[in-house]
Structures are given as structure tokens and as C-alpha cells.
């Protein structure tokens, strides 16, 4: 059975994906800054600041899944934080590629996380497809560099990039944070509330990685967004309903979010839809197509 190396495999998507791949009979190993004792799969260490890693990590690896990345929404986008966001994505992909080039242990595929904000943080009625150009703002440029580092693997192996929106999961990511005010009856849209809010259920994003592993004819970028794409106002209403709480209070004003979060607030205040037709065309079927069903399953 094939061996899969996951960078950042200890995170939200990586933990679920590891369980899925093990259940499907894959051998899995993780590449981590801090290998944890008692982890369910073998752990190998890398040090991105020093540019070092255990070269043995690549021996016998058939596929690499690149998930490592400092959290985009956790801290204000100061110059220092932006440096961390780039280093943990593009820098990490480059370090691994250079190690592969030195050892000659080329995998069959390099499958990278990417963000749906590749198209920039914009609110528009345009539905973005994979052939649209990247956005020319901070998040668009970061995601473009992240994808360029994945594309640099193309001389060696197949490259797939999964453009990911907010991942909805019970125990991590955005949903527990969004649910907290809603649980207190304080669900409120952000800014105008008219920004689109594409999302994907954790089971669908992990199955999209499995699908990309198994479909050797998949190449390039794919939008992994659930078919129903609500506005922020509709999302807030659905969240309150799923929690059997009232919605809503007056919207949280834009200026408050901008003052608290700086440029990072654009991730909350702006949003566009994206087409999943290219992914669906490869035979991928979403398990959770509708928001009400997804929230009902995750918040029950
Ligand atoms: N979850 C979402 O809603 C979402 C949406 C769009 C895109 N994505 C992208 O999908 C990927 C996986 O997402 P996730 O939700 O599983 O992320 P996560 O839970 O934050 O985990 C990412 C992993 O990256 C590693 N990491 C964290 N900070 C790092 C740093 N400064 N330098 C190097 N490595 C670092 C960590 O692994 P170690 O501690 O083991 O090194 C961490 O477990 C990320 O690249 C993320 O940007 C996620």
C-alpha cells in the first residue's frame, strides 16, 4: 500500500486525514516541528528556521500532502507575522523540494493545501473558477506564492492544489469560535453581512485529499467549496437556528473589526463564491452539500 507523508499532519485537517488514510490502508507519516510522543503514525522532524530535516523522511514516500502553515486568522498581519505565514507554506514546500532534489527520492504526487482567498478578499457576484487570476491584495499574493511553491514540484511529479474555504469541524477551526457568541444568543452578522461565505465540511475536505491521491489524472488547482454558498448573514442565521438560539443582533460594525484586526478583518468582511465544477467533473461528490445539514451534523 502507498506511503503518504503529511506536513502539518498534527493540525485539524491533518488529524482527520490521517485517520481516513489509515482506515483506507495507506501508510502515513508526519513531518512536524515538534514530533509528539504517542502519535498514531511515525513522526519526523524539520526545522524551518534552520532549513533542516531528517532526509530519511522521504525514503519510500509515494505521495506528499502539504498542510503545514501558521494560522492565517490568528494574529494581525504585521510584517513579522506575514513572514511566518509565507515561511510555513512556501518556505516549507521549497525546503522539502530541495531535500528531495538532493536525495533523488521523488514522490509520484505533491498535493498542497491552498486557500479560496487565492482570488483575493473581495465581495462580488462573480463566481470564481480556477482559470481566474489571483487577487492583488495581501491574502491573494500570499496564496499565489504558496501555489507557486507547489508548482515548483511539477518537474518532479504531479501537482494538485486544493483551494479551501472555511473548514467546518466540531472541535477546531472557525466553527467553535463562530458558535461561541451564537450559543449566548449573540449571533450577529459581520459588517454588511452581504459578503459570501463559502465553506466545506471536514469530511469533504479530507475526502477531497483522498480523491486527489487516487485520481492520477487530477492536475493543478481545484476549488473545494460546498455547493450551497451563503452570505455571512445567511450563515449567521443558519448557525443560530442549528443552536436553537435567537438571531440576530445588529451587525458588528466594520470599523470595530478593522480597529481590532487591521487588514486581517478583510477575511471576515469580504467574500466571494467559487465554482466547484472542475472538482465535481472528476467524479467527486460532496457528502455535505447544504449548510443546514452540515451544521446539524456538527453541532448536534
Ligand atoms: N482549516 C481551515 O479552515 C482552512 C481553510 C483554508 C485553508 N486551510 C489550510 O489548510 C492547511 C491545514 O489547515 P488546518 O486547519 O489543519 O491547520 P492547523 O490546524 O492550524 O494545522 C496546521 C499545521 O501546520 C503546522 N504549523 C503551524 N504553525 C506553523 C509554523 N509557524 N511553521 C510551520 N508549520 C506550522 C503545525 O504542525 P506541527 O506543529 O506538527 O509542525 C500545524 O498542526 C493550512 O495550510 C491552512 O492554511 C485551512
mmCIF file of C-alpha atoms and ligand atoms in Angstrom:
data_model
loop_
_atom_site.group_PDB
_atom_site.id
_atom_site.type_symbol
_atom_site.label_atom_id
_atom_site.label_comp_id
_atom_site.label_asym_id
_atom_site.label_seq_id
_atom_site.Cartn_x
_atom_site.Cartn_y
_atom_site.Cartn_z
ATOM 1 C CA UNK A 1 0.000 0.000 0.000
ATOM 2 C CA UNK A 2 1.170 3.511 -0.780
ATOM 3 C CA UNK A 3 3.017 5.671 1.761
ATOM 4 C CA UNK A 4 1.849 9.261 2.312
ATOM 5 C CA UNK A 5 3.936 11.949 4.012
ATOM 6 C CA UNK A 6 1.844 14.773 5.526
ATOM 7 C CA UNK A 7 3.452 18.086 6.532
ATOM 8 C CA UNK A 8 1.494 19.783 9.340
ATOM 9 C CA UNK A 9 -0.316 16.465 9.843
ATOM 10 C CA UNK A 10 -0.911 17.300 13.513
ATOM 11 C CA UNK A 11 -3.444 20.045 12.674
ATOM 12 C CA UNK A 12 -7.200 19.982 12.186
ATOM 13 C CA UNK A 13 -7.287 18.670 8.607
ATOM 14 C CA UNK A 14 -4.172 16.514 9.086
ATOM 15 C CA UNK A 15 -5.608 14.678 12.114
ATOM 16 C CA UNK A 16 -8.837 13.790 10.295
ATOM 17 C CA UNK A 17 -6.994 12.960 7.067
ATOM 18 C CA UNK A 18 -4.533 10.689 8.886
ATOM 19 C CA UNK A 19 -7.422 8.671 10.369
ATOM 20 C CA UNK A 20 -9.092 8.420 6.952
ATOM 21 C CA UNK A 21 -5.916 7.344 5.149
ATOM 22 C CA UNK A 22 -5.092 4.729 7.822
ATOM 23 C CA UNK A 23 -8.641 3.363 7.553
ATOM 24 C CA UNK A 24 -8.182 3.160 3.762
ATOM 25 C CA UNK A 25 -4.984 1.131 4.240
ATOM 26 C CA UNK A 26 -2.334 3.782 3.467
ATOM 27 C CA UNK A 27 0.927 4.023 5.394
ATOM 28 C CA UNK A 28 1.144 7.529 6.841
ATOM 29 C CA UNK A 29 3.985 9.555 8.319
ATOM 30 C CA UNK A 30 4.103 13.149 9.563
ATOM 31 C CA UNK A 31 6.683 15.892 9.148
ATOM 32 C CA UNK A 32 6.420 18.194 12.149
ATOM 33 C CA UNK A 33 8.252 20.978 14.003
ATOM 34 C CA UNK A 34 7.632 19.133 17.263
ATOM 35 C CA UNK A 35 7.201 15.366 16.882
ATOM 36 C CA UNK A 36 4.823 14.182 19.594
ATOM 37 C CA UNK A 37 5.374 11.002 21.573
ATOM 38 C CA UNK A 38 2.464 8.592 21.258
ATOM 39 C CA UNK A 39 1.347 9.919 17.842
ATOM 40 C CA UNK A 40 -0.633 7.395 15.755
ATOM 41 C CA UNK A 41 1.926 7.442 12.889
ATOM 42 C CA UNK A 42 5.729 7.815 12.615
ATOM 43 C CA UNK A 43 6.886 11.389 13.128
ATOM 44 C CA UNK A 44 9.858 13.084 11.510
ATOM 45 C CA UNK A 45 11.247 16.484 12.483
ATOM 46 C CA UNK A 46 12.020 19.574 10.453
ATOM 47 C CA UNK A 47 13.327 22.960 11.483
ATOM 48 C CA UNK A 48 12.181 25.582 9.011
ATOM 49 C CA UNK A 49 14.235 28.408 10.534
ATOM 50 C CA UNK A 50 17.449 26.372 10.208
ATOM 51 C CA UNK A 51 16.377 24.790 6.906
ATOM 52 C CA UNK A 52 16.998 21.252 8.155
ATOM 53 C CA UNK A 53 15.087 17.971 8.264
ATOM 54 C CA UNK A 54 15.664 14.267 8.639
ATOM 55 C CA UNK A 55 16.351 13.189 4.994
ATOM 56 C CA UNK A 56 15.127 9.664 5.833
ATOM 57 C CA UNK A 57 11.592 11.069 5.941
ATOM 58 C CA UNK A 58 11.358 10.879 2.140
ATOM 59 C CA UNK A 59 12.511 7.308 1.642
ATOM 60 C CA UNK A 60 9.724 5.172 0.223
ATOM 61 C CA UNK A 61 7.224 8.042 0.080
ATOM 62 C CA UNK A 62 4.693 7.791 -2.790
ATOM 63 C CA UNK A 63 2.742 10.990 -2.153
ATOM 64 C CA UNK A 64 3.327 14.216 -0.218
ATOM 65 C CA UNK A 65 0.396 16.165 1.237
ATOM 66 C CA UNK A 66 1.484 19.664 2.239
ATOM 67 C CA UNK A 67 -0.705 21.083 5.020
ATOM 68 C CA UNK A 68 1.783 22.996 7.162
ATOM 69 C CA UNK A 69 1.004 26.648 7.709
ATOM 70 C CA UNK A 70 0.835 29.140 10.558
ATOM 71 C CA UNK A 71 -2.805 30.108 11.191
ATOM 72 C CA UNK A 72 -3.870 32.916 8.842
ATOM 73 C CA UNK A 73 -6.650 34.265 11.069
ATOM 74 C CA UNK A 74 -4.976 34.046 14.489
ATOM 75 C CA UNK A 75 -2.870 37.227 14.641
ATOM 76 C CA UNK A 76 -2.752 40.651 12.983
ATOM 77 C CA UNK A 77 -0.862 40.694 9.689
ATOM 78 C CA UNK A 78 2.228 42.575 10.821
ATOM 79 C CA UNK A 79 5.312 42.277 8.596
ATOM 80 C CA UNK A 80 6.716 39.696 11.036
ATOM 81 C CA UNK A 81 3.527 37.614 11.013
ATOM 82 C CA UNK A 82 3.329 37.773 7.216
ATOM 83 C CA UNK A 83 6.892 36.402 7.140
ATOM 84 C CA UNK A 84 5.730 33.424 9.256
ATOM 85 C CA UNK A 85 2.701 32.847 7.015
ATOM 86 C CA UNK A 86 4.946 32.701 3.922
ATOM 87 C CA UNK A 87 7.768 30.681 5.540
ATOM 88 C CA UNK A 88 5.427 27.998 6.914
ATOM 89 C CA UNK A 89 3.804 27.483 3.461
ATOM 90 C CA UNK A 90 6.057 28.446 0.516
ATOM 91 C CA UNK A 91 9.282 28.219 2.520
ATOM 92 C CA UNK A 92 8.316 24.786 3.837
ATOM 93 C CA UNK A 93 7.408 23.474 0.355
ATOM 94 C CA UNK A 94 10.730 24.790 -1.011
ATOM 95 C CA UNK A 95 12.777 23.183 1.780
ATOM 96 C CA UNK A 96 11.121 19.814 1.205
ATOM 97 C CA UNK A 97 11.603 20.085 -2.588
ATOM 98 C CA UNK A 98 15.301 20.934 -2.237
ATOM 99 C CA UNK A 99 15.746 17.937 0.083
ATOM 100 C CA UNK A 100 14.004 15.707 -2.471
ATOM 101 C CA UNK A 101 16.250 17.067 -5.227
ATOM 102 C CA UNK A 102 19.338 16.240 -3.132
ATOM 103 C CA UNK A 103 18.224 12.733 -2.197
ATOM 104 C CA UNK A 104 16.519 11.861 -5.515
ATOM 105 C CA UNK A 105 13.588 10.324 -3.590
ATOM 106 C CA UNK A 106 10.884 11.756 -5.868
ATOM 107 C CA UNK A 107 7.240 11.095 -4.943
ATOM 108 C CA UNK A 108 4.506 10.465 -7.525
ATOM 109 C CA UNK A 109 2.472 13.456 -6.416
ATOM 110 C CA UNK A 110 2.632 16.638 -4.362
ATOM 111 C CA UNK A 111 -0.812 17.673 -3.145
ATOM 112 C CA UNK A 112 -0.913 21.046 -1.433
ATOM 113 C CA UNK A 113 -3.428 22.936 0.627
ATOM 114 C CA UNK A 114 -4.303 26.318 -0.797
ATOM 115 C CA UNK A 115 -6.908 28.920 0.091
ATOM 116 C CA UNK A 116 -10.063 30.048 -1.695
ATOM 117 C CA UNK A 117 -8.726 33.555 -0.980
ATOM 118 C CA UNK A 118 -6.336 32.946 -3.888
ATOM 119 C CA UNK A 119 -8.792 35.209 -5.750
ATOM 120 C CA UNK A 120 -8.331 37.901 -3.085
ATOM 121 C CA UNK A 121 -10.607 39.106 -0.298
ATOM 122 C CA UNK A 122 -13.360 40.638 -2.424
ATOM 123 C CA UNK A 123 -17.135 40.775 -2.377
ATOM 124 C CA UNK A 124 -18.542 40.361 -5.862
ATOM 125 C CA UNK A 125 -21.274 38.445 -7.639
ATOM 126 C CA UNK A 126 -18.648 36.902 -9.915
ATOM 127 C CA UNK A 127 -18.310 33.156 -9.249
ATOM 128 C CA UNK A 128 -14.579 32.434 -9.438
ATOM 129 C CA UNK A 129 -13.254 29.484 -11.427
ATOM 130 C CA UNK A 130 -9.755 28.038 -11.369
ATOM 131 C CA UNK A 131 -8.811 29.970 -14.517
ATOM 132 C CA UNK A 132 -9.390 33.352 -12.847
ATOM 133 C CA UNK A 133 -6.225 35.293 -11.930
ATOM 134 C CA UNK A 134 -5.051 35.695 -8.319
ATOM 135 C CA UNK A 135 -6.168 38.678 -6.265
ATOM 136 C CA UNK A 136 -3.737 41.545 -5.892
ATOM 137 C CA UNK A 137 -4.072 42.010 -2.130
ATOM 138 C CA UNK A 138 -2.165 40.635 0.862
ATOM 139 C CA UNK A 139 -4.051 37.321 1.030
ATOM 140 C CA UNK A 140 -4.108 36.898 -2.769
ATOM 141 C CA UNK A 141 -0.337 37.400 -3.015
ATOM 142 C CA UNK A 142 0.331 35.025 -0.088
ATOM 143 C CA UNK A 143 -1.794 32.297 -1.670
ATOM 144 C CA UNK A 144 -0.239 32.856 -5.088
ATOM 145 C CA UNK A 145 3.251 32.381 -3.593
ATOM 146 C CA UNK A 146 2.028 29.257 -1.734
ATOM 147 C CA UNK A 147 0.750 27.772 -5.017
ATOM 148 C CA UNK A 148 3.902 28.809 -6.896
ATOM 149 C CA UNK A 149 5.965 26.821 -4.371
ATOM 150 C CA UNK A 150 3.710 23.811 -5.068
ATOM 151 C CA UNK A 151 4.074 24.311 -8.840
ATOM 152 C CA UNK A 152 7.867 24.236 -8.457
ATOM 153 C CA UNK A 153 7.445 20.476 -7.799
ATOM 154 C CA UNK A 154 5.999 19.984 -11.311
ATOM 155 C CA UNK A 155 9.292 18.911 -12.954
ATOM 156 C CA UNK A 156 9.412 16.007 -10.468
ATOM 157 C CA UNK A 157 5.819 14.848 -10.026
ATOM 158 C CA UNK A 158 2.109 15.549 -10.404
ATOM 159 C CA UNK A 159 0.948 18.683 -8.553
ATOM 160 C CA UNK A 160 -2.557 19.280 -7.160
ATOM 161 C CA UNK A 161 -3.665 22.342 -5.167
ATOM 162 C CA UNK A 162 -6.894 22.261 -3.177
ATOM 163 C CA UNK A 163 -8.280 25.798 -2.781
ATOM 164 C CA UNK A 164 -10.028 25.565 0.567
ATOM 165 C CA UNK A 165 -12.640 27.825 2.196
ATOM 166 C CA UNK A 166 -13.516 27.837 5.911
ATOM 167 C CA UNK A 167 -13.452 24.217 7.069
ATOM 168 C CA UNK A 168 -16.359 23.369 9.380
ATOM 169 C CA UNK A 169 -15.442 20.876 12.094
ATOM 170 C CA UNK A 170 -16.731 20.124 15.556
ATOM 171 C CA UNK A 171 -13.514 20.509 17.502
ATOM 172 C CA UNK A 172 -11.382 23.083 15.704
ATOM 173 C CA UNK A 173 -11.027 25.761 13.069
ATOM 174 C CA UNK A 174 -13.593 28.548 12.711
ATOM 175 C CA UNK A 175 -16.832 26.831 13.792
ATOM 176 C CA UNK A 176 -16.257 26.666 17.581
ATOM 177 C CA UNK A 177 -15.224 30.357 17.532
ATOM 178 C CA UNK A 178 -18.233 31.379 15.436
ATOM 179 C CA UNK A 179 -20.541 29.277 17.624
ATOM 180 C CA UNK A 180 -19.475 30.843 20.914
ATOM 181 C CA UNK A 181 -21.400 34.148 20.606
ATOM 182 C CA UNK A 182 -24.291 32.297 18.936
ATOM 183 C CA UNK A 183 -24.554 29.943 21.947
ATOM 184 C CA UNK A 184 -25.026 33.016 24.152
ATOM 185 C CA UNK A 185 -27.750 34.307 21.859
ATOM 186 C CA UNK A 186 -25.349 36.911 20.423
ATOM 187 C CA UNK A 187 -25.242 35.775 16.777
ATOM 188 C CA UNK A 188 -24.710 38.839 14.600
ATOM 189 C CA UNK A 189 -23.640 39.297 11.008
ATOM 190 C CA UNK A 190 -20.293 40.942 10.366
ATOM 191 C CA UNK A 191 -20.259 44.301 8.564
ATOM 192 C CA UNK A 192 -22.841 44.428 5.780
ATOM 193 C CA UNK A 193 -23.454 40.662 6.080
ATOM 194 C CA UNK A 194 -23.716 40.521 2.272
ATOM 195 C CA UNK A 195 -20.231 39.047 1.795
ATOM 196 C CA UNK A 196 -20.303 35.457 0.528
ATOM 197 C CA UNK A 197 -19.093 32.762 2.898
ATOM 198 C CA UNK A 198 -18.036 29.589 1.089
ATOM 199 C CA UNK A 199 -17.338 26.658 3.437
ATOM 200 C CA UNK A 200 -16.626 22.917 3.369
ATOM 201 C CA UNK A 201 -17.352 20.143 5.878
ATOM 202 C CA UNK A 202 -14.258 18.465 7.373
ATOM 203 C CA UNK A 203 -15.385 15.102 5.941
ATOM 204 C CA UNK A 204 -15.484 16.598 2.446
ATOM 205 C CA UNK A 205 -12.084 18.290 2.548
ATOM 206 C CA UNK A 206 -10.435 15.090 3.835
ATOM 207 C CA UNK A 207 -12.191 13.014 1.159
ATOM 208 C CA UNK A 208 -11.064 15.579 -1.445
ATOM 209 C CA UNK A 209 -7.430 14.834 -0.474
ATOM 210 C CA UNK A 210 -8.113 11.087 -0.716
ATOM 211 C CA UNK A 211 -9.786 11.644 -4.108
ATOM 212 C CA UNK A 212 -6.756 13.635 -5.344
ATOM 213 C CA UNK A 213 -4.406 10.848 -4.182
ATOM 214 C CA UNK A 214 -6.379 8.231 -6.093
ATOM 215 C CA UNK A 215 -7.018 10.200 -9.284
ATOM 216 C CA UNK A 216 -3.697 10.412 -11.100
ATOM 217 C CA UNK A 217 -5.427 12.381 -13.855
ATOM 218 C CA UNK A 218 -6.043 15.332 -11.494
ATOM 219 C CA UNK A 219 -3.596 18.212 -12.038
ATOM 220 C CA UNK A 220 -3.452 21.837 -10.910
ATOM 221 C CA UNK A 221 -5.923 23.816 -8.815
ATOM 222 C CA UNK A 222 -9.399 22.772 -7.645
ATOM 223 C CA UNK A 223 -11.933 24.811 -5.660
ATOM 224 C CA UNK A 224 -13.172 22.567 -2.826
ATOM 225 C CA UNK A 225 -16.297 24.507 -1.838
ATOM 226 C CA UNK A 226 -19.650 23.041 -0.810
ATOM 227 C CA UNK A 227 -22.399 23.649 -3.394
ATOM 228 C CA UNK A 228 -24.519 25.919 -1.156
ATOM 229 C CA UNK A 229 -22.643 29.168 -0.599
ATOM 230 C CA UNK A 230 -24.453 31.527 1.795
ATOM 231 C CA UNK A 231 -23.879 35.161 2.597
ATOM 232 C CA UNK A 232 -22.456 35.933 6.021
ATOM 233 C CA UNK A 233 -25.965 36.979 7.117
ATOM 234 C CA UNK A 234 -27.488 33.666 5.948
ATOM 235 C CA UNK A 235 -24.631 31.719 7.564
ATOM 236 C CA UNK A 236 -25.214 33.522 10.876
ATOM 237 C CA UNK A 237 -28.931 32.792 10.691
ATOM 238 C CA UNK A 238 -28.292 29.093 9.962
ATOM 239 C CA UNK A 239 -25.811 28.867 12.846
ATOM 240 C CA UNK A 240 -28.256 30.399 15.332
ATOM 241 C CA UNK A 241 -31.004 28.070 14.098
ATOM 242 C CA UNK A 242 -28.788 24.991 14.437
ATOM 243 C CA UNK A 243 -28.046 26.015 18.040
ATOM 244 C CA UNK A 244 -31.720 26.816 18.739
ATOM 245 C CA UNK A 245 -30.758 30.369 19.659
ATOM 246 C CA UNK A 246 -32.145 33.684 18.505
ATOM 247 C CA UNK A 247 -30.657 35.638 15.618
ATOM 248 C CA UNK A 248 -29.957 38.443 15.488
ATOM 249 C CA UNK A 249 -28.472 41.457 16.990
ATOM 250 C CA UNK A 250 -27.491 44.443 14.886
ATOM 251 C CA UNK A 251 -24.491 43.733 12.663
ATOM 252 C CA UNK A 252 -20.989 44.134 14.099
ATOM 253 C CA UNK A 253 -19.772 47.399 12.503
ATOM 254 C CA UNK A 254 -16.929 47.187 10.012
ATOM 255 C CA UNK A 255 -14.875 49.868 11.761
ATOM 256 C CA UNK A 256 -14.804 47.848 15.008
ATOM 257 C CA UNK A 257 -13.465 44.772 13.223
ATOM 258 C CA UNK A 258 -10.942 46.868 11.295
ATOM 259 C CA UNK A 259 -9.758 48.546 14.514
ATOM 260 C CA UNK A 260 -9.429 45.204 16.307
ATOM 261 C CA UNK A 261 -7.903 43.138 13.495
ATOM 262 C CA UNK A 262 -6.356 45.506 10.943
ATOM 263 C CA UNK A 263 -6.041 44.115 7.395
ATOM 264 C CA UNK A 264 -6.938 40.623 8.667
ATOM 265 C CA UNK A 265 -10.540 41.901 9.060
ATOM 266 C CA UNK A 266 -10.851 41.672 5.237
ATOM 267 C CA UNK A 267 -11.134 37.867 5.639
ATOM 268 C CA UNK A 268 -14.332 38.380 7.677
ATOM 269 C CA UNK A 269 -15.759 41.410 5.881
ATOM 270 C CA UNK A 270 -15.236 40.291 2.270
ATOM 271 C CA UNK A 271 -16.009 37.083 0.437
ATOM 272 C CA UNK A 272 -16.921 35.706 -2.972
ATOM 273 C CA UNK A 273 -18.304 32.467 -4.326
ATOM 274 C CA UNK A 274 -16.271 29.922 -6.266
ATOM 275 C CA UNK A 275 -17.289 27.174 -8.659
ATOM 276 C CA UNK A 276 -16.651 23.540 -7.687
ATOM 277 C CA UNK A 277 -17.495 22.287 -11.211
ATOM 278 C CA UNK A 278 -13.897 21.284 -12.016
ATOM 279 C CA UNK A 279 -13.685 19.054 -8.925
ATOM 280 C CA UNK A 280 -17.186 17.621 -9.406
ATOM 281 C CA UNK A 281 -16.198 16.886 -13.018
ATOM 282 C CA UNK A 282 -13.538 14.455 -11.726
ATOM 283 C CA UNK A 283 -16.278 12.396 -10.051
ATOM 284 C CA UNK A 284 -16.086 13.941 -6.573
ATOM 285 C CA UNK A 285 -19.406 14.029 -4.710
ATOM 286 C CA UNK A 286 -19.851 16.265 -1.658
ATOM 287 C CA UNK A 287 -21.195 14.452 1.401
ATOM 288 C CA UNK A 288 -22.449 17.744 2.855
ATOM 289 C CA UNK A 289 -23.825 19.986 0.113
ATOM 290 C CA UNK A 290 -26.149 22.114 2.261
ATOM 291 C CA UNK A 291 -25.224 24.265 5.249
ATOM 292 C CA UNK A 292 -28.191 23.306 7.431
ATOM 293 C CA UNK A 293 -27.356 19.618 7.112
ATOM 294 C CA UNK A 294 -23.637 20.219 7.801
ATOM 295 C CA UNK A 295 -24.272 22.392 10.878
ATOM 296 C CA UNK A 296 -26.917 19.976 12.130
ATOM 297 C CA UNK A 297 -24.410 17.112 11.968
ATOM 298 C CA UNK A 298 -21.553 19.085 13.567
ATOM 299 C CA UNK A 299 -23.461 20.851 16.324
ATOM 300 C CA UNK A 300 -25.789 18.047 17.434
HETATM 301 N N1 LIG B 1 -8.963 24.970 8.487
HETATM 302 C C1 LIG B 1 -9.379 25.860 7.572
HETATM 303 O O1 LIG B 1 -10.487 26.458 7.691
HETATM 304 C C2 LIG B 1 -8.523 26.121 6.337
HETATM 305 C C3 LIG B 1 -9.062 26.914 5.312
HETATM 306 C C4 LIG B 1 -8.281 27.185 4.188
HETATM 307 C C5 LIG B 1 -7.004 26.674 4.098
HETATM 308 N N2 LIG B 1 -6.502 25.909 5.110
HETATM 309 C C6 LIG B 1 -5.108 25.457 5.020
HETATM 310 O O2 LIG B 1 -5.013 24.052 5.125
HETATM 311 C C7 LIG B 1 -3.822 23.713 5.846
HETATM 312 C C8 LIG B 1 -4.193 22.830 7.028
HETATM 313 O O3 LIG B 1 -5.191 23.509 7.777
HETATM 314 P P1 LIG B 1 -5.510 23.134 9.301
HETATM 315 O O4 LIG B 1 -6.809 23.769 9.626
HETATM 316 O O5 LIG B 1 -5.327 21.664 9.524
HETATM 317 O O6 LIG B 1 -4.360 23.939 10.032
HETATM 318 P P2 LIG B 1 -3.871 23.815 11.559
HETATM 319 O O7 LIG B 1 -4.814 23.026 12.377
HETATM 320 O O8 LIG B 1 -3.550 25.204 12.001
HETATM 321 O O9 LIG B 1 -2.542 22.944 11.409
HETATM 322 C C9 LIG B 1 -1.506 23.301 10.550
HETATM 323 C C10 LIG B 1 -0.236 22.599 10.986
HETATM 324 O O10 LIG B 1 0.836 23.380 10.418
HETATM 325 C C11 LIG B 1 1.940 23.348 11.299
HETATM 326 N N3 LIG B 1 2.322 24.723 11.632
HETATM 327 C C12 LIG B 1 1.647 25.617 12.393
HETATM 328 N N4 LIG B 1 2.339 26.762 12.503
HETATM 329 C C13 LIG B 1 3.459 26.580 11.793
HETATM 330 C C14 LIG B 1 4.600 27.391 11.533
HETATM 331 N N5 LIG B 1 4.714 28.636 12.026
HETATM 332 N N6 LIG B 1 5.581 26.881 10.758
HETATM 333 C C15 LIG B 1 5.479 25.635 10.248
HETATM 334 N N7 LIG B 1 4.450 24.806 10.481
HETATM 335 C C16 LIG B 1 3.454 25.290 11.238
HETATM 336 C C17 LIG B 1 1.529 22.623 12.571
HETATM 337 O O11 LIG B 1 2.104 21.308 12.547
HETATM 338 P P3 LIG B 1 3.359 20.901 13.510
HETATM 339 O O12 LIG B 1 3.120 21.594 14.832
HETATM 340 O O13 LIG B 1 3.239 19.423 13.598
HETATM 341 O O14 LIG B 1 4.582 21.382 12.816
HETATM 342 C C18 LIG B 1 0.012 22.569 12.468
HETATM 343 O O15 LIG B 1 -0.518 21.432 13.077
HETATM 344 C C19 LIG B 1 -3.170 25.028 6.272
HETATM 345 O O16 LIG B 1 -2.145 25.365 5.390
HETATM 346 C C20 LIG B 1 -4.298 26.031 6.177
HETATM 347 O O17 LIG B 1 -3.880 27.362 5.901
HETATM 348 C C21 LIG B 1 -7.238 25.623 6.222
#
